[in-house]
mmCIF file of C-alpha atoms in Angstrom:
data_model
loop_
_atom_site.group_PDB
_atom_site.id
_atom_site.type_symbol
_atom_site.label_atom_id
_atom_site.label_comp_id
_atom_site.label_asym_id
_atom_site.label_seq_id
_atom_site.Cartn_x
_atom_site.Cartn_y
_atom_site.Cartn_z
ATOM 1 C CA UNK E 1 -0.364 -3.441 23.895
ATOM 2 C CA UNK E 2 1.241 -6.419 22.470
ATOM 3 C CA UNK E 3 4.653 -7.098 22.813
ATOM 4 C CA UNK E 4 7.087 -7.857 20.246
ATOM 5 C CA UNK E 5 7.163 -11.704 20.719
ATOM 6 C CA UNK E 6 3.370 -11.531 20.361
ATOM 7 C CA UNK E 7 3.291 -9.689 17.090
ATOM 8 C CA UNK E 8 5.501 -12.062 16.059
ATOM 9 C CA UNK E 9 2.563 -14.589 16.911
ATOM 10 C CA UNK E 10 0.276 -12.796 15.166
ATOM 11 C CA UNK E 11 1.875 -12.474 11.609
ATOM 12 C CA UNK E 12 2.662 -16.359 11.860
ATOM 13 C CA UNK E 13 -0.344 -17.631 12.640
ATOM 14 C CA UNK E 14 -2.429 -14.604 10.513
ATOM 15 C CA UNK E 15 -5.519 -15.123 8.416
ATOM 16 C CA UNK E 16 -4.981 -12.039 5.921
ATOM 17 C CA UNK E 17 -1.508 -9.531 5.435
ATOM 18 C CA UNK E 18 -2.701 -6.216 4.031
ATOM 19 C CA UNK E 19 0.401 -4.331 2.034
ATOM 20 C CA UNK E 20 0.680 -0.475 1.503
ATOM 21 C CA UNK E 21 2.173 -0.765 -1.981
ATOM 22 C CA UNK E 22 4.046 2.883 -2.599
ATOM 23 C CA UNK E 23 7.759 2.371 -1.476
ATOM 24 C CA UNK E 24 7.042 -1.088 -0.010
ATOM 25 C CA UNK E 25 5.211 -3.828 -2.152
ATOM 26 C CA UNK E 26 7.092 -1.685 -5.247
ATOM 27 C CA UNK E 27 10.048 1.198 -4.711
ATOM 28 C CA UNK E 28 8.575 4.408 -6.034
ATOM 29 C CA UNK E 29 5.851 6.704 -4.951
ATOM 30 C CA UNK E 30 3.101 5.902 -7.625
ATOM 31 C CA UNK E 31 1.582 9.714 -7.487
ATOM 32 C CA UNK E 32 5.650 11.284 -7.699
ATOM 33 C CA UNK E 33 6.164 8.744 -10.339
ATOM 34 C CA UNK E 34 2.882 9.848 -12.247
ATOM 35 C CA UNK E 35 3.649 13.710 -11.765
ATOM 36 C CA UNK E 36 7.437 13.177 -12.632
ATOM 37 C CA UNK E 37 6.259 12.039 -15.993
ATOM 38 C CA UNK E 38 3.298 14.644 -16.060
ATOM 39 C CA UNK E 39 5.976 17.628 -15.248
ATOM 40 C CA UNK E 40 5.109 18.726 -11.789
ATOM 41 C CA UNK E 41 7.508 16.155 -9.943
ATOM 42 C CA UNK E 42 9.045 18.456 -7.241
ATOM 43 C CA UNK E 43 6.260 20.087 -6.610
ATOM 44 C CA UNK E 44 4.051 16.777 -5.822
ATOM 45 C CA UNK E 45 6.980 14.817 -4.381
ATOM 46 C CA UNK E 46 7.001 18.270 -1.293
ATOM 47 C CA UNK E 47 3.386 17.384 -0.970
ATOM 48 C CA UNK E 48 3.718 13.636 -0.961
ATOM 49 C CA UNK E 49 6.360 14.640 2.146
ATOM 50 C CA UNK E 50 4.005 16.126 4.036
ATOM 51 C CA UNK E 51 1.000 13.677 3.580
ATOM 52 C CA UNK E 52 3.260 10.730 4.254
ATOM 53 C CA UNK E 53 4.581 12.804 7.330
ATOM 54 C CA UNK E 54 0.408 12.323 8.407
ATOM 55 C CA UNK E 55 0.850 16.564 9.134
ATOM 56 C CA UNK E 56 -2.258 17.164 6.759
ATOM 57 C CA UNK E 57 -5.407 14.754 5.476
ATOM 58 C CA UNK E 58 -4.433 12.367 2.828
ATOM 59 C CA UNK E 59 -7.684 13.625 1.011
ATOM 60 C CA UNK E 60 -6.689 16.842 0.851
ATOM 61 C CA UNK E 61 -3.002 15.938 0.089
ATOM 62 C CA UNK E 62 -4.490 14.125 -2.682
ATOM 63 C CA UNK E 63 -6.613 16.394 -4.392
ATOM 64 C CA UNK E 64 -3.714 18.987 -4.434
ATOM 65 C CA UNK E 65 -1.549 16.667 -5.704
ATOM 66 C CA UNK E 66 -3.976 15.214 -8.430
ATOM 67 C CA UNK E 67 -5.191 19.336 -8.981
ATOM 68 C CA UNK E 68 -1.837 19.623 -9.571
ATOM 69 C CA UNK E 69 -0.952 16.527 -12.245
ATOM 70 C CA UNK E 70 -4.147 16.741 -14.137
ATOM 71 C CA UNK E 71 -3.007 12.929 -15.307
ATOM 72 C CA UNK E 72 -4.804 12.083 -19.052
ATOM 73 C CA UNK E 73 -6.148 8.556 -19.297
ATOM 74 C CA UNK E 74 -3.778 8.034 -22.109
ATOM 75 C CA UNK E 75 -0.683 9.374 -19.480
ATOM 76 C CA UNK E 76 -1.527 6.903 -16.461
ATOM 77 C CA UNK E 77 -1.409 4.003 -19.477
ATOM 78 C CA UNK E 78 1.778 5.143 -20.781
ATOM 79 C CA UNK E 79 3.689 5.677 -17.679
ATOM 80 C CA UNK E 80 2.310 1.997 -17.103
ATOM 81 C CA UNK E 81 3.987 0.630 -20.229
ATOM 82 C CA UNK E 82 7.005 2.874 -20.423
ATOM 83 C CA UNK E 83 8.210 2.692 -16.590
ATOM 84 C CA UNK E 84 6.017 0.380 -14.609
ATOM 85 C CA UNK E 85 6.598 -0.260 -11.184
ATOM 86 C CA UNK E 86 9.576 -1.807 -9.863
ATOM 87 C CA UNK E 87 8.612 -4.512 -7.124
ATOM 88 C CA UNK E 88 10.693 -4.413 -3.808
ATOM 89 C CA UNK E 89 13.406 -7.201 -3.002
ATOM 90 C CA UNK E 90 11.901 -10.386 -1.234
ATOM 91 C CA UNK E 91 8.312 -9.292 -2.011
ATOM 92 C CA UNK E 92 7.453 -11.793 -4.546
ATOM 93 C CA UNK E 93 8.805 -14.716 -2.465
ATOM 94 C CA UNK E 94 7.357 -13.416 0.821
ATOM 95 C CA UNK E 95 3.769 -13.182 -1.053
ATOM 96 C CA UNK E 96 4.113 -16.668 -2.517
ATOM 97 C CA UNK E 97 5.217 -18.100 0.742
ATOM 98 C CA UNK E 98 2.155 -16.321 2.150
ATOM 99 C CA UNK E 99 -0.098 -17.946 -0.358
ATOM 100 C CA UNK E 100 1.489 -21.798 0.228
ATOM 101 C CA UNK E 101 0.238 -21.402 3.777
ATOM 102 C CA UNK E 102 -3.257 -20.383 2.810
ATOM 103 C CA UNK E 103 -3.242 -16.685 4.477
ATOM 104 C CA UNK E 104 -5.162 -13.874 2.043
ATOM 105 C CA UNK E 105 -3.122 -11.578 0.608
ATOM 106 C CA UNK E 106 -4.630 -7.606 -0.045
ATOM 107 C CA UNK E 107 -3.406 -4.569 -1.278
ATOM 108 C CA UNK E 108 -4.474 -1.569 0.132
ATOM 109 C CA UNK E 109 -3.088 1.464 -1.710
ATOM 110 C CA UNK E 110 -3.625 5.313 -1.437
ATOM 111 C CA UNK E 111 -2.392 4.994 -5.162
ATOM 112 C CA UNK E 112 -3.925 4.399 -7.745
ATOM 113 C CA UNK E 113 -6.216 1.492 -8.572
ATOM 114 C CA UNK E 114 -4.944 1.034 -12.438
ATOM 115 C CA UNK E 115 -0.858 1.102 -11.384
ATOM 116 C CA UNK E 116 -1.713 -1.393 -8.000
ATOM 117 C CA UNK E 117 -3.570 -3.746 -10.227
ATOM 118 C CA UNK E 118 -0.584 -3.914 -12.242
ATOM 119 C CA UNK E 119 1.381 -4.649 -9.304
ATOM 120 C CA UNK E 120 -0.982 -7.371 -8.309
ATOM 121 C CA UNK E 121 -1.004 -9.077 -11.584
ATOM 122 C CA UNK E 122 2.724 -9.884 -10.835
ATOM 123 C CA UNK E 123 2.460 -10.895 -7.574
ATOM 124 C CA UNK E 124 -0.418 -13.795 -8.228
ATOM 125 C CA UNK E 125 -2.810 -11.165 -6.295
ATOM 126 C CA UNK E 126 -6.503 -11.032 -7.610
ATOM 127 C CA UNK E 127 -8.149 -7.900 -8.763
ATOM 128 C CA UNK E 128 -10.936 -8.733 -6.151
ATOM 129 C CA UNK E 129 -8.117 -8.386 -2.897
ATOM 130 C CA UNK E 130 -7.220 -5.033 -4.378
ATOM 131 C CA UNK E 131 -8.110 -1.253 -2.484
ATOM 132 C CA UNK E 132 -6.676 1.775 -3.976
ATOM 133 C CA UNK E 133 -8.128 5.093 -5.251
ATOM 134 C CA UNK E 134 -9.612 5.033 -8.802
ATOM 135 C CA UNK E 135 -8.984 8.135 -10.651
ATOM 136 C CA UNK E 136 -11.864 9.644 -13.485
ATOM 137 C CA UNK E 137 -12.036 10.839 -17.011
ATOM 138 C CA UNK E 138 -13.622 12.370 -19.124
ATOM 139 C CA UNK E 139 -14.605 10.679 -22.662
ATOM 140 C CA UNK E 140 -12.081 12.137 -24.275
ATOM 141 C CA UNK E 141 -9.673 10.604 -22.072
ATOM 142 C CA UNK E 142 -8.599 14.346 -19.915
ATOM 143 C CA UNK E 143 -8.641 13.831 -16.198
ATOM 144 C CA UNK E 144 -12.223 14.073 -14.119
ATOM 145 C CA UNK E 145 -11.171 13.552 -10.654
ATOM 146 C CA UNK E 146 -11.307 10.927 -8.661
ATOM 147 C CA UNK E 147 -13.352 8.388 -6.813
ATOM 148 C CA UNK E 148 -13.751 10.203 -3.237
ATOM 149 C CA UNK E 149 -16.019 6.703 -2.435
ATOM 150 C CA UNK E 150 -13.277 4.906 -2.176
ATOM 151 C CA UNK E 151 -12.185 4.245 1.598
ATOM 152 C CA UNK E 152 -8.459 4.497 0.520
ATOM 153 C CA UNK E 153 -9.277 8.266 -0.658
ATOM 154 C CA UNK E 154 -9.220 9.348 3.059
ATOM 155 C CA UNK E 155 -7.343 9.579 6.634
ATOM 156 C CA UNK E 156 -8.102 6.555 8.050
ATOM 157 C CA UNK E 157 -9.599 4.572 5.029
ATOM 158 C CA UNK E 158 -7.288 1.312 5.565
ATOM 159 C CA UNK E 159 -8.568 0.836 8.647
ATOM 160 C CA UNK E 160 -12.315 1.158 7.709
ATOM 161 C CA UNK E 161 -10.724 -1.388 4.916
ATOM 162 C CA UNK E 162 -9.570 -3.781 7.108
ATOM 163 C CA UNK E 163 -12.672 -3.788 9.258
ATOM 164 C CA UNK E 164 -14.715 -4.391 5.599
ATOM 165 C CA UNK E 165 -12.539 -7.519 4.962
ATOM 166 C CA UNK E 166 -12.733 -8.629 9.088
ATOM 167 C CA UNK E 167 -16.586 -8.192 9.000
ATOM 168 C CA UNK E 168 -16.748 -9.981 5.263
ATOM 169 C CA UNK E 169 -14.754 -12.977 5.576
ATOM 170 C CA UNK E 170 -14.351 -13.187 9.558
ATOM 171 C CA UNK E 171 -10.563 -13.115 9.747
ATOM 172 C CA UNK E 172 -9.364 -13.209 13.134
ATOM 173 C CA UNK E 173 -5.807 -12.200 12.661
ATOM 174 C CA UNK E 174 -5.116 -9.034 10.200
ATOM 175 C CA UNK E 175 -1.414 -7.500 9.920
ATOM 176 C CA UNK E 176 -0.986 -4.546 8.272
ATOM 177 C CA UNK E 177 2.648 -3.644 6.453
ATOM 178 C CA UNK E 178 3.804 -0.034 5.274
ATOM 179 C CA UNK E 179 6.110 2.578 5.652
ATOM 180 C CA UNK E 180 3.526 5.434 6.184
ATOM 181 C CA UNK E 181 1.781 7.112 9.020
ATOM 182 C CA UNK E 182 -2.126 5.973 7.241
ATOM 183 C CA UNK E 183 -0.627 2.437 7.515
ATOM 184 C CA UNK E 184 0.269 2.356 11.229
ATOM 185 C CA UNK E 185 -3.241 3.996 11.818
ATOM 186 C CA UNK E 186 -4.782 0.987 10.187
ATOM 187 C CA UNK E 187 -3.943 -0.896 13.790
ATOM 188 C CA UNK E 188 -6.909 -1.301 15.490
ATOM 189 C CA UNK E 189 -8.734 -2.333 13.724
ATOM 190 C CA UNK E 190 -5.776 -4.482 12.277
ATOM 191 C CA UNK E 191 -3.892 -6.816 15.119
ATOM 192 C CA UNK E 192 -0.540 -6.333 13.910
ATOM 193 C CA UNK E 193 1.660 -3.411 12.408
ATOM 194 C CA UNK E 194 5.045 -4.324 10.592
ATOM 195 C CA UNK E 195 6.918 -0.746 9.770
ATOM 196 C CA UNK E 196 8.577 -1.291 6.788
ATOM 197 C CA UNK E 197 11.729 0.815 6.146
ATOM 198 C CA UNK E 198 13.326 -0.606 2.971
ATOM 199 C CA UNK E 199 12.709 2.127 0.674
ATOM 200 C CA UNK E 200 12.386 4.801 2.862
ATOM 201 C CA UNK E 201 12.258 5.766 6.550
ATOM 202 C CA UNK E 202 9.684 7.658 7.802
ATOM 203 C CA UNK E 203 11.022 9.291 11.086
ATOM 204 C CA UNK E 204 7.500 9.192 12.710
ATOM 205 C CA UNK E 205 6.931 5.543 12.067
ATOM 206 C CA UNK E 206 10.469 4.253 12.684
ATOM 207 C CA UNK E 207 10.349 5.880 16.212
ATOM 208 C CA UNK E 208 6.583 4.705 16.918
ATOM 209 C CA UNK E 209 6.347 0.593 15.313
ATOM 210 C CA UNK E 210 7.320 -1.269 18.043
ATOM 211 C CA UNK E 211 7.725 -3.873 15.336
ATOM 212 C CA UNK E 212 9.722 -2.553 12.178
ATOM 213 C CA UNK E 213 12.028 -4.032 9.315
ATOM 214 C CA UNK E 214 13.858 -2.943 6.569
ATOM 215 C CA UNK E 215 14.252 -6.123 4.689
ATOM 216 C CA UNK E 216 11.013 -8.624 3.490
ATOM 217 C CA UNK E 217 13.719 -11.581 4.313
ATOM 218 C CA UNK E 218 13.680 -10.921 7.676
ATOM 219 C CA UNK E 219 9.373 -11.702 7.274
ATOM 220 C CA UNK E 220 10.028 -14.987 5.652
ATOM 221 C CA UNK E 221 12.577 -16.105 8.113
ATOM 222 C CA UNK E 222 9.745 -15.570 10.648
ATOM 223 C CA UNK E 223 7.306 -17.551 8.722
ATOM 224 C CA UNK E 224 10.408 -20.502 8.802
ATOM 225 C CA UNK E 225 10.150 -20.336 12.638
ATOM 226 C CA UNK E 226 7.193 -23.307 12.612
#
């Protein structure tokens, strides 16, 4: 197990950083935000609780959750336009300080892959380094499901992620950042886990990251360090 110092090492001399993106690349819980404006908000946001808690499979936590919303085509675009995400403090400059120094940039999202390309577009991220869940419809725009292909749609998917992008573009050095128990299991196969607590604290991972922060400042001061 590597100690602190060492994961220090790791993130500054990394080839890729994956980011979760619900409460840490932006604030809010994409799904809770969706259902909020759908009508089921406390009802999803208890279930979010419990996935995030890693007490039952994200896949079925997300087809309850999705069951639940029903989201139209039309209702994932508007909540897009009308509220769209709000990025966390220090992200934007931690990503473009990332960039400078050459190191990939992903994000790999249980959301949703419509909201986290959003995201991406305002943080100089290409579509191409984007994972998250792509949700279905129907012709007429009502709600079809979703992609259950997609890695990110189960337990354990950003790891099998971050072994795709190892295997693809032989990176030696992946760190993973989140606030959720699916992120922290993404390490092996990534080399690094940063627990990320400035939105919200997840009891399990707070007591479990050896390495966690609750500020992205205290990141780029690390990437000062040389």
């Amino acid at each position: 197990m590597a100690s602190l110092m060492e994961m220090k090492e790791i993130f500054r001399s990394a080839d890729a950083v994956c980011f979760d993106v619900d409460s840490t690349v932006i604030r809010e819980e994409g799904i809770d935000e969706l259902a909020k404006f759908c009508g089921v908000g406390d009802a999803v946001a208890e279930m979010t609780r419990r996935a995030m808690g890693g007490t039952v499979t994200f896949k079925a936590a997300l087809t309850a959750r999705l069951g639940l919303i029903r989201p139209s085509y039309e209702q994932v675009q508007k909540l897009i336009s009308d509220n769209p995400p709000q990025l966390t403090p220090g992200i934007r400059e931690l990503v473009s300080r990332l960039h400078q120094r050459g190191v990939q940039v992903f994000l790999v999202s249980g959301g949703f892959q419509s909201i986290v390309e959003h995201v991406a577009s305002q943080l100089n991220i290409p579509t191409a380094n984007v994972f998250a869940n792509r949700l279905k419809f129907y012709f007429n725009g009502e709600y079809a499901g979703f992609d259950e292909t997609q890695p990110t749609a189960e337990s354990g998917g950003k790891g099998k992620v971050i072994t795709h992008l190892k295997q693809k573009f032989h990176f030696k050095k992946v760190v993973m950042i989140g606030d959720g128990a699916t992120d922290m299991e993404a390490c092996p196969p990534g080399d690094c886990f940063i627990g990320f607590g400035g939105n919200v604290i997840r009891k399990q991972v707070k007591e479990k990251a050896k390495w966690y922060i609750t500020h992205f400042d205290e990141l780029l001061k690390e990437l000062e360090e040389r």
